PDB file of C-alpha atoms in Angstrom:
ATOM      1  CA  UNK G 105       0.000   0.000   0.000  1.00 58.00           C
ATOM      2  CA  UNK G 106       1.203   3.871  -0.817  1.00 59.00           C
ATOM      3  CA  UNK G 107       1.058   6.427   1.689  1.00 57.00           C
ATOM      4  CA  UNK G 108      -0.580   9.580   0.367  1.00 60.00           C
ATOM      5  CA  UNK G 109       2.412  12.059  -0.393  1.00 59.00           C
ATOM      6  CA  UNK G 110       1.449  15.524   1.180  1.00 53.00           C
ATOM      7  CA  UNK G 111       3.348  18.432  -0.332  1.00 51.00           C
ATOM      8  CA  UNK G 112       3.741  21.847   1.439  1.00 54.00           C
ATOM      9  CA  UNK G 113       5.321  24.832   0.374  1.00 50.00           C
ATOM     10  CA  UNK G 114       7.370  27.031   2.518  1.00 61.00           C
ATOM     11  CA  UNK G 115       8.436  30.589   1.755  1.00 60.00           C
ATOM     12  CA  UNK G 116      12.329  30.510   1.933  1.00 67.00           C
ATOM     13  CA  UNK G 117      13.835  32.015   4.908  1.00 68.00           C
ATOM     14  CA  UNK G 118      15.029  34.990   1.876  1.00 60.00           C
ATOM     15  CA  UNK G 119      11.357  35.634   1.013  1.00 61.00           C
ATOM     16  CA  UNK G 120      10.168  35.789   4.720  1.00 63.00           C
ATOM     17  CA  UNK G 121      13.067  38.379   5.325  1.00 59.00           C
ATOM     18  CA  UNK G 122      12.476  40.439   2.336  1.00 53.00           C
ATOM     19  CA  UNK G 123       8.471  40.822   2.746  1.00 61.00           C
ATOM     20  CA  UNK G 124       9.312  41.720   6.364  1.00 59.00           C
ATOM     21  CA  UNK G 125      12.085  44.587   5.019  1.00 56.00           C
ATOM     22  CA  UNK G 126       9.293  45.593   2.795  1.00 58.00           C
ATOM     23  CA  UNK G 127       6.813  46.333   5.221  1.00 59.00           C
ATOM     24  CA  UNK G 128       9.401  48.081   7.625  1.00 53.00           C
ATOM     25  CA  UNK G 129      10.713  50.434   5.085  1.00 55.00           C
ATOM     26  CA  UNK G 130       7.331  51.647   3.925  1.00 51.00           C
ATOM     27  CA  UNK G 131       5.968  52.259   7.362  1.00 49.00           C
ATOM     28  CA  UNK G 132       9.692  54.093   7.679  1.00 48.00           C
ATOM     29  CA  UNK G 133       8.415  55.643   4.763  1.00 47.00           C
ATOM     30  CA  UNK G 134       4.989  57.112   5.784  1.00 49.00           C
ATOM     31  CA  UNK G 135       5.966  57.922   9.454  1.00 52.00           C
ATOM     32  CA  UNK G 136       8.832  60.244   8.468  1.00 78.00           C
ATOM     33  CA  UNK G 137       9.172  63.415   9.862  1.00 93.00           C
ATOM     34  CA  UNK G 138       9.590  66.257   7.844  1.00 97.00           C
ATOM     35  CA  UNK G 139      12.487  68.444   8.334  1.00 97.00           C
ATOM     36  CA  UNK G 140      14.521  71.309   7.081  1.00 98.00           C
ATOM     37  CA  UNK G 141      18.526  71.064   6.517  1.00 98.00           C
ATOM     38  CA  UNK G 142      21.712  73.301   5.126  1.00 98.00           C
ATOM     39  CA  UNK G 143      22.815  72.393   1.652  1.00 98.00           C
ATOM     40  CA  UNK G 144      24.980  75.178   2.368  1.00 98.00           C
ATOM     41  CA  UNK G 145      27.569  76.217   3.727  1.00 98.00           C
ATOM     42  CA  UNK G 146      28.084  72.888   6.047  1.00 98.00           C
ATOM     43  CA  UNK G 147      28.222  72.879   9.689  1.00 98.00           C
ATOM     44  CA  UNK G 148      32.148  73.840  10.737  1.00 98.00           C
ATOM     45  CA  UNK G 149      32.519  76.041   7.140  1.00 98.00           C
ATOM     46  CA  UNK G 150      34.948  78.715   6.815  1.00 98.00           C
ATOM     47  CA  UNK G 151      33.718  81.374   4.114  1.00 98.00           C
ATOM     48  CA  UNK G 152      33.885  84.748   2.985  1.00 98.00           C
ATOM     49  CA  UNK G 153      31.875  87.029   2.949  1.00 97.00           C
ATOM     50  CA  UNK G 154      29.389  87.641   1.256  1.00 98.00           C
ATOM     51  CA  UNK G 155      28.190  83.582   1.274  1.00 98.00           C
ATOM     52  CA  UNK G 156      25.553  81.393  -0.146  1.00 98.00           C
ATOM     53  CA  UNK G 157      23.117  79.865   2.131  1.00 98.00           C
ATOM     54  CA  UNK G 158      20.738  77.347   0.566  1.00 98.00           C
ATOM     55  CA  UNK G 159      17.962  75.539   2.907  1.00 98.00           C
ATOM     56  CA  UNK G 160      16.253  72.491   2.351  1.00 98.00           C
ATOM     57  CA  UNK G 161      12.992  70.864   3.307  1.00 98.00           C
ATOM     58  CA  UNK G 162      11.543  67.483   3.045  1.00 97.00           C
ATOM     59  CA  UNK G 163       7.882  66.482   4.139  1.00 97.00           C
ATOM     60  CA  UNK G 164       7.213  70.118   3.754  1.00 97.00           C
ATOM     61  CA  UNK G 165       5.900  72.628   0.493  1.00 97.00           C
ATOM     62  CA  UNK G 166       7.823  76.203   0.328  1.00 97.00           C
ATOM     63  CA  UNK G 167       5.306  78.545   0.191  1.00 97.00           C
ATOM     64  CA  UNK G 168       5.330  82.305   0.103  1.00 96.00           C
ATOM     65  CA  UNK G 169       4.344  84.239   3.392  1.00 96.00           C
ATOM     66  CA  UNK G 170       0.444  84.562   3.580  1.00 95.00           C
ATOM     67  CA  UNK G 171      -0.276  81.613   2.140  1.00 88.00           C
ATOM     68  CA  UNK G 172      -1.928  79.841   4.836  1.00 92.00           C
ATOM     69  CA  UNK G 173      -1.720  75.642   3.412  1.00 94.00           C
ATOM     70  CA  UNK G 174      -1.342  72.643   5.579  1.00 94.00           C
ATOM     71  CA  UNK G 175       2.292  71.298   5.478  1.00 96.00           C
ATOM     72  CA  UNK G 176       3.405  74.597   3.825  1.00 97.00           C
ATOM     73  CA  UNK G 177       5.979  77.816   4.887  1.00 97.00           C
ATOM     74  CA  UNK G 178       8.876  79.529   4.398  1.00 98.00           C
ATOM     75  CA  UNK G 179      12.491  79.520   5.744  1.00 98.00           C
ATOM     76  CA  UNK G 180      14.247  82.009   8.051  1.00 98.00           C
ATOM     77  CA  UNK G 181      17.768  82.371   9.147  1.00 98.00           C
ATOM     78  CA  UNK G 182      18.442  83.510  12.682  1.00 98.00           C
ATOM     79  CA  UNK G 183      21.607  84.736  14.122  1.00 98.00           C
ATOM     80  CA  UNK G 184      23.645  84.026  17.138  1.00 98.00           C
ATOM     81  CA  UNK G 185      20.347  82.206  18.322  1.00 96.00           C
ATOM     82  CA  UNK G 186      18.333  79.394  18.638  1.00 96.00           C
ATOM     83  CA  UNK G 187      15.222  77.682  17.365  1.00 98.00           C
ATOM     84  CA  UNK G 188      11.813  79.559  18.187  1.00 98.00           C
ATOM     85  CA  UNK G 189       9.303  77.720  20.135  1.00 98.00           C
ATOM     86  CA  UNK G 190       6.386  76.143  18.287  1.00 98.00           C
ATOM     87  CA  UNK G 191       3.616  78.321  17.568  1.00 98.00           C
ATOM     88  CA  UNK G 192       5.742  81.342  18.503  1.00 98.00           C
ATOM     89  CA  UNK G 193       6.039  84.087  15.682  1.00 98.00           C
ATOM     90  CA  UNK G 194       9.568  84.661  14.536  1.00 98.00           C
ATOM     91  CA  UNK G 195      10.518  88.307  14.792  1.00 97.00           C
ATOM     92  CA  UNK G 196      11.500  91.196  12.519  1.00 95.00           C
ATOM     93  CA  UNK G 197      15.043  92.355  12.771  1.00 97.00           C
ATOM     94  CA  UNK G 198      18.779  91.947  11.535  1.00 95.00           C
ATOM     95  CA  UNK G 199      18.933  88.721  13.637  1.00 97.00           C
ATOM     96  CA  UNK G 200      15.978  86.929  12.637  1.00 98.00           C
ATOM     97  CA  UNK G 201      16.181  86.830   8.435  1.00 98.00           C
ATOM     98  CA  UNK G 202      13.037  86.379   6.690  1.00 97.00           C
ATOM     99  CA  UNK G 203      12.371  84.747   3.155  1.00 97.00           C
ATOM    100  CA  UNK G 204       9.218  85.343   2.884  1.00 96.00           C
ATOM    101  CA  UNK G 205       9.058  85.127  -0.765  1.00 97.00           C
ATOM    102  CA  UNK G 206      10.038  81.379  -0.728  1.00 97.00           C
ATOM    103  CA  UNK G 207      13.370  81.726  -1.245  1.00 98.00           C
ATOM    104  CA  UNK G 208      15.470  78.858  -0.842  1.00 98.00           C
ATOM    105  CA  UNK G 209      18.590  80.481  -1.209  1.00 97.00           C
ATOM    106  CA  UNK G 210      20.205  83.619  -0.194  1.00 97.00           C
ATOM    107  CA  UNK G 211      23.571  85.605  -0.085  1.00 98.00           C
ATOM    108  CA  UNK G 212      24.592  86.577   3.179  1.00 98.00           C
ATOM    109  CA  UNK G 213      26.999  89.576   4.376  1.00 98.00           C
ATOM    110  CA  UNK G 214      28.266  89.598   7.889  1.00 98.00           C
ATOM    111  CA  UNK G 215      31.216  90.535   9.437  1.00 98.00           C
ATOM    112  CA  UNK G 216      34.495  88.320  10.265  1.00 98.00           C
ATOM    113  CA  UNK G 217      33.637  86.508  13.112  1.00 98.00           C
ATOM    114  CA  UNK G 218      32.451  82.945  14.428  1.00 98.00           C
ATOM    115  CA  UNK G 219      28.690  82.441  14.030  1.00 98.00           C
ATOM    116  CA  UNK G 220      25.821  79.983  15.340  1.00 98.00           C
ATOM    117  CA  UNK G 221      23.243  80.087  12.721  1.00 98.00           C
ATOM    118  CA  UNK G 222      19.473  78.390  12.747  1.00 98.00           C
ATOM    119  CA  UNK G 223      17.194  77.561  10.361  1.00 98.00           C
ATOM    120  CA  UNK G 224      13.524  78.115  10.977  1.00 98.00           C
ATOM    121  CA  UNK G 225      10.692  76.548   9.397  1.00 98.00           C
ATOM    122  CA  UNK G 226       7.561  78.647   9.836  1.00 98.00           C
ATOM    123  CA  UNK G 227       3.862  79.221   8.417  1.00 98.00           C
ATOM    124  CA  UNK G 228       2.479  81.643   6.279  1.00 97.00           C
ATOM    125  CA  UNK G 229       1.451  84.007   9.281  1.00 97.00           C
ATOM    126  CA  UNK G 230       5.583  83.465  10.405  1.00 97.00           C
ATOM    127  CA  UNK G 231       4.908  81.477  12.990  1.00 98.00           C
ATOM    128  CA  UNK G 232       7.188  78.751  14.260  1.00 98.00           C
ATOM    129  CA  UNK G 233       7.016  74.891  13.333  1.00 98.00           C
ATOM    130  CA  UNK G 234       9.168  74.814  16.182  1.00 98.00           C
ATOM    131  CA  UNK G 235      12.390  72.686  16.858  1.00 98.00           C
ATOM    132  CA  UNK G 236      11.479  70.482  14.688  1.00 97.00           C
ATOM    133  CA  UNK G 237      11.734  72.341  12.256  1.00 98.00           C
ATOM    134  CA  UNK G 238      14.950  73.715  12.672  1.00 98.00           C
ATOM    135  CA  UNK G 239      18.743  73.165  11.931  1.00 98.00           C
ATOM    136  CA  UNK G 240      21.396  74.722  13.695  1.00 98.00           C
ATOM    137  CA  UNK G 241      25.056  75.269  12.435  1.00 98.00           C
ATOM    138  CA  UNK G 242      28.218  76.751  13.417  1.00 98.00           C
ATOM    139  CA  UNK G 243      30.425  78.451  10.440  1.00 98.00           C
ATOM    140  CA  UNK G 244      33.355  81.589  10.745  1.00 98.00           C
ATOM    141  CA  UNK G 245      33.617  84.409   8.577  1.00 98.00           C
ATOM    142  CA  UNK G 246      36.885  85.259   7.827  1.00 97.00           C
TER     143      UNK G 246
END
């Protein structure tokens, strides 16, 4: 007499480890945060001046100020200080640059000197995404 021959199939230890990549980098994918970085000049730079800064944002739309959009704004640059609290509105003076227009580049003249400069994300109303929004970086002017 023949014993019945039962077959099963088994996904490969490969397949199993591949779907399971899969699924991790497109939840990676959707939960990323957006974010705003320095394409230029990099964190430690020594430049001239006048220099080229040029932001960056991911997750986020540049939009010009007034344009109230979800997921939209416009960069700043602040000087010598630190990110601006969320929901806080960024002010008006030679410390606290404003690109209103939805610039994502700029010249910049300041003196020689070491500098601490920020990055600031805000709304159309210039209001703060807050740290999270915000790079900081450390260049000198010579």
């Amino acid at each position: 007499m023949t014993s019945p021959i039962s077959l099963t199939l088994r996904p490969s230890r490969f397949i199993k480890t591949l779907f399971a990549a899969s699924i991790l980098f497109a939840a990676a994918a959707q939960a990323a945060e957006p974010s705003v970085s320095f394409t230029a000049p990099m964190d430690g730079a020594v430049v001239t001046s006048p220099f080229d800064v040029k932001f960056a944002v991911t997750g986020m739309e540049v939009k010009p100020a007034g344009e109230m959009a979800a997921n939209t704004g416009h960069h700043h640059l602040l000087i010598n200080t630190g990110p601006i609290a969320k929901g806080e509105p960024i002010p008006m003076d030679d410390t606290h640059l404003h690109y209103g227009k939805g610039q994502t580049e700029a010249k910049v003249t300041l003196p020689p000197g070491k500098y601490k400069l920020t990055m600031q994300f805000a709304d159309g109303a210039h209001q703060s995404y807050g740290p999270a929004l915000s790079k900081t970086i450390n260049i000198t002017v010579k």
